[in-house]
Short mmCIF file of N, CA and C and ligand atoms in Angstrom, two decimals:
data_model
loop_
_atom_site.label_atom_id
_atom_site.label_comp_id
_atom_site.label_asym_id
_atom_site.label_seq_id
_atom_site.Cartn_x
_atom_site.Cartn_y
_atom_site.Cartn_z
N MET A 684 53.57 -5.82 53.83
CA MET A 684 53.43 -7.29 53.92
C MET A 684 54.52 -7.94 53.07
N PRO A 685 55.26 -8.89 53.61
CA PRO A 685 56.28 -9.57 52.78
C PRO A 685 55.64 -10.30 51.61
N GLN A 686 56.41 -10.47 50.56
CA GLN A 686 55.92 -11.04 49.32
C GLN A 686 55.20 -12.39 49.51
N VAL A 687 55.80 -13.27 50.31
CA VAL A 687 55.24 -14.61 50.51
C VAL A 687 53.85 -14.53 51.14
N GLU A 688 53.73 -13.72 52.19
CA GLU A 688 52.44 -13.56 52.87
C GLU A 688 51.41 -12.90 51.96
N ARG A 689 51.89 -11.97 51.17
CA ARG A 689 51.04 -11.29 50.22
C ARG A 689 50.40 -12.30 49.26
N GLN A 690 51.25 -13.20 48.76
CA GLN A 690 50.77 -14.24 47.85
C GLN A 690 49.75 -15.13 48.53
N ALA A 691 50.05 -15.52 49.77
CA ALA A 691 49.15 -16.40 50.52
C ALA A 691 47.81 -15.72 50.76
N ALA A 692 47.85 -14.45 51.12
CA ALA A 692 46.62 -13.70 51.38
C ALA A 692 45.80 -13.57 50.10
N ARG A 693 46.51 -13.36 49.00
CA ARG A 693 45.84 -13.23 47.71
C ARG A 693 45.12 -14.55 47.36
N GLU A 694 45.84 -15.67 47.57
CA GLU A 694 45.26 -16.99 47.31
C GLU A 694 44.00 -17.20 48.16
N ARG A 695 44.10 -16.83 49.45
CA ARG A 695 42.96 -16.98 50.36
C ARG A 695 41.76 -16.20 49.85
N PHE A 696 42.01 -15.00 49.35
CA PHE A 696 40.91 -14.18 48.89
C PHE A 696 40.28 -14.78 47.64
N LEU A 697 41.10 -15.34 46.76
CA LEU A 697 40.57 -15.95 45.55
C LEU A 697 39.70 -17.17 45.89
N GLN A 698 40.14 -17.93 46.90
CA GLN A 698 39.33 -19.07 47.36
C GLN A 698 38.00 -18.60 47.94
N PHE A 699 38.08 -17.50 48.68
CA PHE A 699 36.91 -16.90 49.31
C PHE A 699 35.89 -16.49 48.24
N LEU A 700 36.37 -15.91 47.16
CA LEU A 700 35.48 -15.52 46.06
C LEU A 700 34.82 -16.75 45.44
N GLU A 701 35.61 -17.80 45.31
CA GLU A 701 35.11 -19.05 44.74
C GLU A 701 33.99 -19.63 45.60
N GLN A 702 34.22 -19.62 46.93
CA GLN A 702 33.21 -20.12 47.86
C GLN A 702 31.91 -19.34 47.74
N LYS A 703 32.03 -18.07 47.42
CA LYS A 703 30.84 -17.22 47.30
C LYS A 703 30.27 -17.25 45.88
N ASN A 704 30.84 -18.12 45.06
CA ASN A 704 30.43 -18.22 43.66
C ASN A 704 30.57 -16.90 42.90
N LEU A 705 31.62 -16.18 43.24
CA LEU A 705 31.88 -14.92 42.53
C LEU A 705 33.00 -15.14 41.53
N ARG A 706 32.78 -14.68 40.34
CA ARG A 706 33.79 -14.84 39.31
C ARG A 706 34.94 -13.86 39.51
N LEU A 707 36.11 -14.34 39.18
CA LEU A 707 37.26 -13.44 39.25
C LEU A 707 37.41 -12.77 37.89
N THR A 708 36.70 -11.65 37.74
CA THR A 708 36.79 -10.91 36.49
C THR A 708 38.12 -10.17 36.45
N SER A 709 38.51 -9.69 35.27
CA SER A 709 39.80 -9.02 35.18
C SER A 709 39.77 -7.71 35.97
N GLN A 710 38.58 -7.09 36.08
CA GLN A 710 38.45 -5.87 36.88
C GLN A 710 38.68 -6.17 38.35
N ARG A 711 38.03 -7.26 38.81
CA ARG A 711 38.17 -7.61 40.22
C ARG A 711 39.61 -8.01 40.53
N LYS A 712 40.22 -8.69 39.55
CA LYS A 712 41.61 -9.11 39.73
C LYS A 712 42.51 -7.87 39.84
N ALA A 713 42.22 -6.85 39.03
CA ALA A 713 43.02 -5.61 39.08
C ALA A 713 42.91 -4.94 40.44
N ILE A 714 41.70 -4.99 41.02
CA ILE A 714 41.48 -4.39 42.34
C ILE A 714 42.28 -5.16 43.40
N VAL A 715 42.18 -6.49 43.34
CA VAL A 715 42.91 -7.34 44.29
C VAL A 715 44.42 -7.11 44.16
N ASP A 716 44.89 -7.06 42.93
CA ASP A 716 46.33 -6.83 42.70
C ASP A 716 46.77 -5.48 43.28
N ALA A 717 45.92 -4.47 43.09
CA ALA A 717 46.26 -3.13 43.60
C ALA A 717 46.32 -3.15 45.12
N VAL A 718 45.35 -3.83 45.75
CA VAL A 718 45.33 -3.89 47.22
C VAL A 718 46.58 -4.58 47.75
N PHE A 719 46.97 -5.67 47.09
CA PHE A 719 48.11 -6.43 47.59
C PHE A 719 49.45 -5.83 47.17
N ALA A 720 49.39 -4.75 46.42
CA ALA A 720 50.64 -4.11 46.01
C ALA A 720 50.96 -2.91 46.91
N THR A 721 50.08 -2.61 47.85
CA THR A 721 50.33 -1.42 48.68
C THR A 721 50.35 -1.74 50.17
N ASP A 722 51.14 -0.97 50.89
CA ASP A 722 51.16 -1.05 52.35
C ASP A 722 50.50 0.19 52.94
N ARG A 723 50.06 1.07 52.05
CA ARG A 723 49.52 2.33 52.53
C ARG A 723 48.01 2.29 52.68
N HIS A 724 47.51 3.16 53.50
CA HIS A 724 46.07 3.28 53.67
C HIS A 724 45.50 3.95 52.43
N PHE A 725 44.29 3.56 52.08
CA PHE A 725 43.70 4.15 50.87
C PHE A 725 42.21 4.36 51.04
N THR A 726 41.69 5.27 50.23
CA THR A 726 40.25 5.47 50.17
C THR A 726 39.75 4.70 48.95
N ALA A 727 38.43 4.58 48.83
CA ALA A 727 37.86 3.89 47.68
C ALA A 727 38.31 4.55 46.38
N GLU A 728 38.34 5.89 46.38
CA GLU A 728 38.75 6.62 45.18
C GLU A 728 40.21 6.35 44.83
N GLN A 729 41.06 6.27 45.86
CA GLN A 729 42.47 5.98 45.61
C GLN A 729 42.64 4.55 45.10
N LEU A 730 41.81 3.64 45.63
CA LEU A 730 41.88 2.26 45.16
C LEU A 730 41.48 2.18 43.69
N LEU A 731 40.46 2.95 43.32
CA LEU A 731 40.03 2.99 41.92
C LEU A 731 41.18 3.43 41.02
N GLU A 732 41.87 4.47 41.46
CA GLU A 732 43.02 4.99 40.72
C GLU A 732 44.12 3.92 40.58
N MET A 733 44.42 3.26 41.71
CA MET A 733 45.48 2.24 41.70
C MET A 733 45.09 1.05 40.82
N ALA A 734 43.81 0.65 40.90
CA ALA A 734 43.35 -0.51 40.15
C ALA A 734 43.38 -0.23 38.65
N ARG A 735 43.10 1.03 38.29
CA ARG A 735 43.07 1.39 36.86
C ARG A 735 44.45 1.34 36.22
N LYS A 736 45.49 1.35 37.07
CA LYS A 736 46.83 1.19 36.53
C LYS A 736 47.04 -0.26 36.09
N HIS A 737 46.31 -1.19 36.73
CA HIS A 737 46.38 -2.60 36.34
C HIS A 737 45.42 -2.89 35.19
N ASP A 738 44.27 -2.25 35.23
CA ASP A 738 43.26 -2.45 34.20
C ASP A 738 42.42 -1.17 34.08
N PRO A 739 42.59 -0.43 32.99
CA PRO A 739 41.91 0.87 32.84
C PRO A 739 40.39 0.77 32.79
N THR A 740 39.84 -0.44 32.63
CA THR A 740 38.38 -0.56 32.51
C THR A 740 37.69 -0.74 33.86
N VAL A 741 38.45 -0.76 34.94
CA VAL A 741 37.84 -0.93 36.28
C VAL A 741 36.87 0.22 36.55
N SER A 742 35.68 -0.14 37.00
CA SER A 742 34.68 0.89 37.26
C SER A 742 34.59 1.17 38.76
N ARG A 743 34.09 2.37 39.06
CA ARG A 743 33.91 2.77 40.45
C ARG A 743 32.96 1.78 41.16
N ALA A 744 31.92 1.36 40.44
CA ALA A 744 30.93 0.44 41.03
C ALA A 744 31.59 -0.88 41.46
N THR A 745 32.52 -1.37 40.63
CA THR A 745 33.19 -2.63 40.96
C THR A 745 34.05 -2.46 42.20
N VAL A 746 34.71 -1.31 42.31
CA VAL A 746 35.52 -1.03 43.51
C VAL A 746 34.62 -1.05 44.75
N TYR A 747 33.48 -0.35 44.66
CA TYR A 747 32.57 -0.28 45.82
C TYR A 747 31.92 -1.63 46.13
N ARG A 748 31.81 -2.49 45.14
CA ARG A 748 31.27 -3.83 45.41
C ARG A 748 32.33 -4.76 45.96
N THR A 749 33.58 -4.54 45.58
CA THR A 749 34.66 -5.45 45.99
C THR A 749 35.18 -5.13 47.39
N LEU A 750 35.15 -3.84 47.77
CA LEU A 750 35.67 -3.46 49.08
C LEU A 750 35.02 -4.21 50.25
N PRO A 751 33.67 -4.34 50.27
CA PRO A 751 33.07 -5.10 51.38
C PRO A 751 33.54 -6.56 51.42
N LEU A 752 33.85 -7.13 50.26
CA LEU A 752 34.35 -8.51 50.23
C LEU A 752 35.72 -8.58 50.89
N LEU A 753 36.53 -7.58 50.63
CA LEU A 753 37.88 -7.53 51.22
C LEU A 753 37.81 -7.32 52.73
N THR A 754 36.87 -6.49 53.18
CA THR A 754 36.76 -6.25 54.63
C THR A 754 36.16 -7.48 55.30
N GLU A 755 35.16 -8.10 54.66
CA GLU A 755 34.53 -9.29 55.22
C GLU A 755 35.55 -10.40 55.42
N ASN A 756 36.47 -10.47 54.48
CA ASN A 756 37.51 -11.48 54.52
C ASN A 756 38.65 -11.11 55.47
N GLY A 757 38.62 -9.92 55.99
CA GLY A 757 39.66 -9.49 56.93
C GLY A 757 40.96 -9.07 56.27
N LEU A 758 40.94 -8.92 54.96
CA LEU A 758 42.17 -8.55 54.26
C LEU A 758 42.46 -7.06 54.36
N VAL A 759 41.42 -6.28 54.37
CA VAL A 759 41.60 -4.86 54.67
C VAL A 759 40.65 -4.50 55.80
N HIS A 760 41.02 -3.49 56.53
CA HIS A 760 40.25 -3.06 57.68
C HIS A 760 39.66 -1.70 57.36
N GLU A 761 38.35 -1.58 57.56
CA GLU A 761 37.70 -0.31 57.26
C GLU A 761 37.78 0.60 58.49
N MET A 762 38.24 1.82 58.28
CA MET A 762 38.36 2.74 59.40
C MET A 762 37.56 4.01 59.14
N ASP A 763 36.92 4.47 60.19
CA ASP A 763 36.13 5.68 60.11
C ASP A 763 36.84 6.77 60.91
N PHE A 764 37.34 7.76 60.22
CA PHE A 764 38.03 8.85 60.92
C PHE A 764 37.10 10.06 61.06
N GLY A 765 35.81 9.81 60.94
CA GLY A 765 34.85 10.89 61.07
C GLY A 765 34.82 11.81 59.86
N LYS A 766 35.33 11.30 58.73
CA LYS A 766 35.31 12.09 57.48
C LYS A 766 34.14 11.59 56.63
N ASP A 767 33.95 12.21 55.47
CA ASP A 767 32.84 11.75 54.63
C ASP A 767 33.26 10.59 53.73
N TYR A 768 34.39 9.99 54.02
CA TYR A 768 34.80 8.79 53.31
C TYR A 768 35.49 7.87 54.30
N LYS A 769 35.56 6.58 53.98
CA LYS A 769 36.23 5.61 54.85
C LYS A 769 37.67 5.42 54.38
N VAL A 770 38.51 5.03 55.29
CA VAL A 770 39.90 4.73 54.95
C VAL A 770 40.11 3.23 55.13
N TYR A 771 40.81 2.63 54.17
CA TYR A 771 41.05 1.18 54.21
C TYR A 771 42.51 0.91 54.50
N ASP A 772 42.72 -0.02 55.39
CA ASP A 772 44.05 -0.32 55.89
C ASP A 772 44.42 -1.75 55.52
N PRO A 773 45.48 -1.91 54.71
CA PRO A 773 45.84 -3.26 54.29
C PRO A 773 46.78 -3.97 55.27
N ASN A 774 47.09 -3.32 56.40
CA ASN A 774 48.13 -3.87 57.29
C ASN A 774 47.60 -4.58 58.53
N TYR A 775 46.31 -4.84 58.56
CA TYR A 775 45.76 -5.39 59.80
C TYR A 775 46.08 -6.84 60.04
N ALA A 776 46.13 -7.64 58.98
CA ALA A 776 46.40 -9.07 59.15
C ALA A 776 47.74 -9.26 59.86
N GLU A 777 48.70 -8.42 59.48
CA GLU A 777 50.04 -8.53 60.05
C GLU A 777 50.20 -7.84 61.39
N HIS A 778 49.60 -6.67 61.52
CA HIS A 778 49.75 -5.89 62.75
C HIS A 778 48.38 -5.50 63.30
N PRO A 779 47.65 -6.45 63.88
CA PRO A 779 46.27 -6.16 64.30
C PRO A 779 46.16 -5.13 65.42
N ASN A 780 47.25 -4.86 66.12
CA ASN A 780 47.16 -3.94 67.25
C ASN A 780 47.79 -2.58 66.99
N HIS A 781 48.04 -2.27 65.73
CA HIS A 781 48.70 -0.98 65.52
C HIS A 781 47.71 0.18 65.63
N ASN A 782 48.27 1.32 65.90
CA ASN A 782 47.47 2.51 66.14
C ASN A 782 47.73 3.55 65.06
N HIS A 783 46.87 4.56 65.02
CA HIS A 783 46.99 5.57 63.98
C HIS A 783 46.97 6.98 64.54
N ILE A 784 47.77 7.80 63.94
CA ILE A 784 47.69 9.22 64.20
C ILE A 784 47.41 9.89 62.86
N ILE A 785 46.44 10.77 62.86
CA ILE A 785 46.01 11.36 61.59
C ILE A 785 46.02 12.89 61.69
N CYS A 786 46.48 13.53 60.63
CA CYS A 786 46.49 14.99 60.60
C CYS A 786 45.07 15.49 60.34
N GLY A 787 44.63 16.41 61.15
CA GLY A 787 43.28 16.94 61.02
C GLY A 787 43.06 17.75 59.76
N ASP A 788 44.15 18.15 59.10
CA ASP A 788 44.00 18.97 57.91
C ASP A 788 44.18 18.17 56.62
N CYS A 789 45.35 17.52 56.45
CA CYS A 789 45.62 16.84 55.18
C CYS A 789 45.30 15.35 55.24
N ASP A 790 44.88 14.85 56.40
CA ASP A 790 44.51 13.44 56.56
C ASP A 790 45.68 12.48 56.40
N LYS A 791 46.89 13.00 56.50
CA LYS A 791 48.06 12.12 56.50
C LYS A 791 47.95 11.16 57.69
N ILE A 792 48.17 9.87 57.44
CA ILE A 792 48.04 8.87 58.49
C ILE A 792 49.39 8.24 58.77
N VAL A 793 49.77 8.17 60.01
CA VAL A 793 50.99 7.49 60.40
C VAL A 793 50.63 6.37 61.37
N GLU A 794 51.21 5.21 61.17
CA GLU A 794 50.93 4.08 62.07
C GLU A 794 51.98 4.01 63.16
N PHE A 795 51.59 3.52 64.29
CA PHE A 795 52.59 3.26 65.33
C PHE A 795 52.16 2.11 66.22
N GLU A 796 53.14 1.48 66.80
CA GLU A 796 52.89 0.42 67.78
C GLU A 796 53.62 0.79 69.05
N SER A 797 53.10 0.41 70.18
CA SER A 797 53.73 0.76 71.44
C SER A 797 53.52 -0.34 72.48
N ASP A 798 54.62 -0.90 72.95
CA ASP A 798 54.53 -1.92 74.00
C ASP A 798 53.94 -1.35 75.27
N LYS A 799 54.29 -0.10 75.55
CA LYS A 799 53.79 0.55 76.76
C LYS A 799 52.28 0.65 76.73
N LEU A 800 51.80 1.04 75.55
CA LEU A 800 50.36 1.19 75.37
C LEU A 800 49.67 -0.17 75.52
N ASP A 801 50.25 -1.19 74.91
CA ASP A 801 49.69 -2.54 75.00
C ASP A 801 49.60 -2.96 76.47
N GLN A 802 50.68 -2.67 77.19
CA GLN A 802 50.75 -3.04 78.59
C GLN A 802 49.66 -2.33 79.40
N LEU A 803 49.52 -1.04 79.12
CA LEU A 803 48.52 -0.24 79.82
C LEU A 803 47.12 -0.76 79.53
N GLU A 804 46.87 -1.07 78.28
CA GLU A 804 45.55 -1.58 77.91
C GLU A 804 45.27 -2.93 78.56
N ASN A 805 46.31 -3.75 78.65
CA ASN A 805 46.17 -5.04 79.34
C ASN A 805 45.81 -4.83 80.80
N GLU A 806 46.51 -3.91 81.43
CA GLU A 806 46.27 -3.63 82.85
C GLU A 806 44.84 -3.16 83.08
N ILE A 807 44.42 -2.20 82.27
CA ILE A 807 43.08 -1.63 82.43
C ILE A 807 42.02 -2.69 82.20
N THR A 808 42.20 -3.45 81.13
CA THR A 808 41.23 -4.48 80.79
C THR A 808 41.14 -5.51 81.91
N HIS A 809 42.30 -5.93 82.41
CA HIS A 809 42.35 -6.92 83.48
C HIS A 809 41.64 -6.40 84.73
N ARG A 810 41.94 -5.15 85.04
CA ARG A 810 41.35 -4.53 86.24
C ARG A 810 39.83 -4.51 86.13
N LEU A 811 39.30 -4.28 84.94
CA LEU A 811 37.85 -4.19 84.76
C LEU A 811 37.22 -5.55 84.49
N GLY A 812 38.03 -6.60 84.55
CA GLY A 812 37.51 -7.95 84.42
C GLY A 812 37.18 -8.36 82.99
N PHE A 813 37.84 -7.74 82.03
CA PHE A 813 37.62 -8.09 80.63
C PHE A 813 38.84 -8.84 80.08
N ALA A 814 38.65 -9.45 78.94
CA ALA A 814 39.78 -9.99 78.20
C ALA A 814 39.86 -9.21 76.89
N ILE A 815 41.03 -8.79 76.51
CA ILE A 815 41.18 -7.98 75.29
C ILE A 815 40.89 -8.80 74.04
N LYS A 816 40.10 -8.23 73.17
CA LYS A 816 39.86 -8.85 71.88
C LYS A 816 40.60 -8.07 70.81
N SER A 817 40.48 -6.78 70.87
CA SER A 817 41.23 -5.94 69.96
C SER A 817 41.35 -4.57 70.58
N GLN A 818 42.33 -3.83 70.15
CA GLN A 818 42.50 -2.47 70.66
C GLN A 818 43.03 -1.59 69.56
N GLN A 819 42.58 -0.36 69.55
CA GLN A 819 43.13 0.62 68.63
C GLN A 819 43.02 1.99 69.25
N LEU A 820 44.04 2.74 69.06
CA LEU A 820 44.02 4.11 69.53
C LEU A 820 44.16 5.01 68.32
N ARG A 821 43.36 6.05 68.29
CA ARG A 821 43.40 6.97 67.17
C ARG A 821 43.66 8.37 67.71
N ILE A 822 44.69 8.98 67.24
CA ILE A 822 45.02 10.33 67.67
C ILE A 822 44.86 11.26 66.47
N THR A 823 44.17 12.35 66.68
CA THR A 823 44.10 13.37 65.64
C THR A 823 45.03 14.51 66.04
N GLY A 824 45.77 15.05 65.09
CA GLY A 824 46.71 16.10 65.44
C GLY A 824 47.07 16.96 64.25
N SER A 825 48.13 17.73 64.41
CA SER A 825 48.63 18.56 63.32
C SER A 825 49.94 17.96 62.85
N CYS A 826 50.05 17.67 61.56
CA CYS A 826 51.29 17.11 61.02
C CYS A 826 52.37 18.19 61.02
N ASP A 827 53.57 17.77 60.72
CA ASP A 827 54.72 18.68 60.76
C ASP A 827 54.50 19.91 59.88
N GLU A 828 53.96 19.66 58.70
CA GLU A 828 53.74 20.74 57.75
C GLU A 828 52.73 21.76 58.27
N LEU A 829 51.66 21.24 58.84
CA LEU A 829 50.61 22.11 59.38
C LEU A 829 51.19 22.96 60.51
N LYS A 830 52.04 22.33 61.32
CA LYS A 830 52.66 23.05 62.43
C LYS A 830 53.58 24.15 61.92
N LYS A 831 54.41 23.81 60.92
CA LYS A 831 55.43 24.75 60.45
C LYS A 831 54.89 25.78 59.50
N LEU A 832 54.04 25.34 58.55
CA LEU A 832 53.60 26.23 57.48
C LEU A 832 52.19 26.77 57.68
N GLY A 833 51.47 26.16 58.63
CA GLY A 833 50.11 26.61 58.87
C GLY A 833 49.11 26.04 57.90
N ALA A 834 49.60 25.25 56.93
CA ALA A 834 48.71 24.60 55.97
C ALA A 834 49.42 23.36 55.42
N CYS A 835 48.66 22.40 54.94
CA CYS A 835 49.24 21.18 54.39
C CYS A 835 49.16 21.22 52.87
N ARG A 836 50.26 20.89 52.23
CA ARG A 836 50.30 20.97 50.77
C ARG A 836 49.45 19.88 50.12
N ASN A 837 49.49 18.68 50.72
CA ASN A 837 48.76 17.56 50.12
C ASN A 837 47.39 17.37 50.74
N LYS A 838 46.65 18.41 50.76
CA LYS A 838 45.34 18.34 51.38
C LYS A 838 44.42 17.45 50.57
N HIS A 839 43.67 16.61 51.28
CA HIS A 839 42.72 15.71 50.64
C HIS A 839 41.57 16.52 50.08
N SER A 840 41.27 16.31 48.80
CA SER A 840 40.17 17.09 48.24
C SER A 840 38.87 16.35 48.37
ZN1 ZN B 1919 47.11 1.09 59.73
ZN1 ZN B 1920 48.76 17.76 57.51
#
């Protein structure tokens, strides 16, 4: 996300907290800062790690309480890849139609967009008498490392 949009999104979220009568504690601020400093997908545990770089006192509980606020506000998108944890995507506001390919072993996620795919989805939707609201395609596969080495070095623990 470009810096200007990042700032605007951050402001929107702070207003949203105000509307909900939620205080912007320094822990919550650290979480928000961490979210707006990354373009990468993250898990709750990774967010905790990132937030602690801004404020070492951030607790796991605060992260788990703040994440639903971020998803409710549309700032991050919660994704279920069928794992025992959710993945959060900070890139949805900017690219709502992007797709994901994920390695079945190390959970490496790569984003992609495709005009062809968009076109195909439009055609199918039109043919079935629907109007598209959102679309996402998720592909599970073997990353380069898994293909070449038979194992992924950065396996998610
Ligand atoms: Zn994404
Ligand atoms: Zn892999």
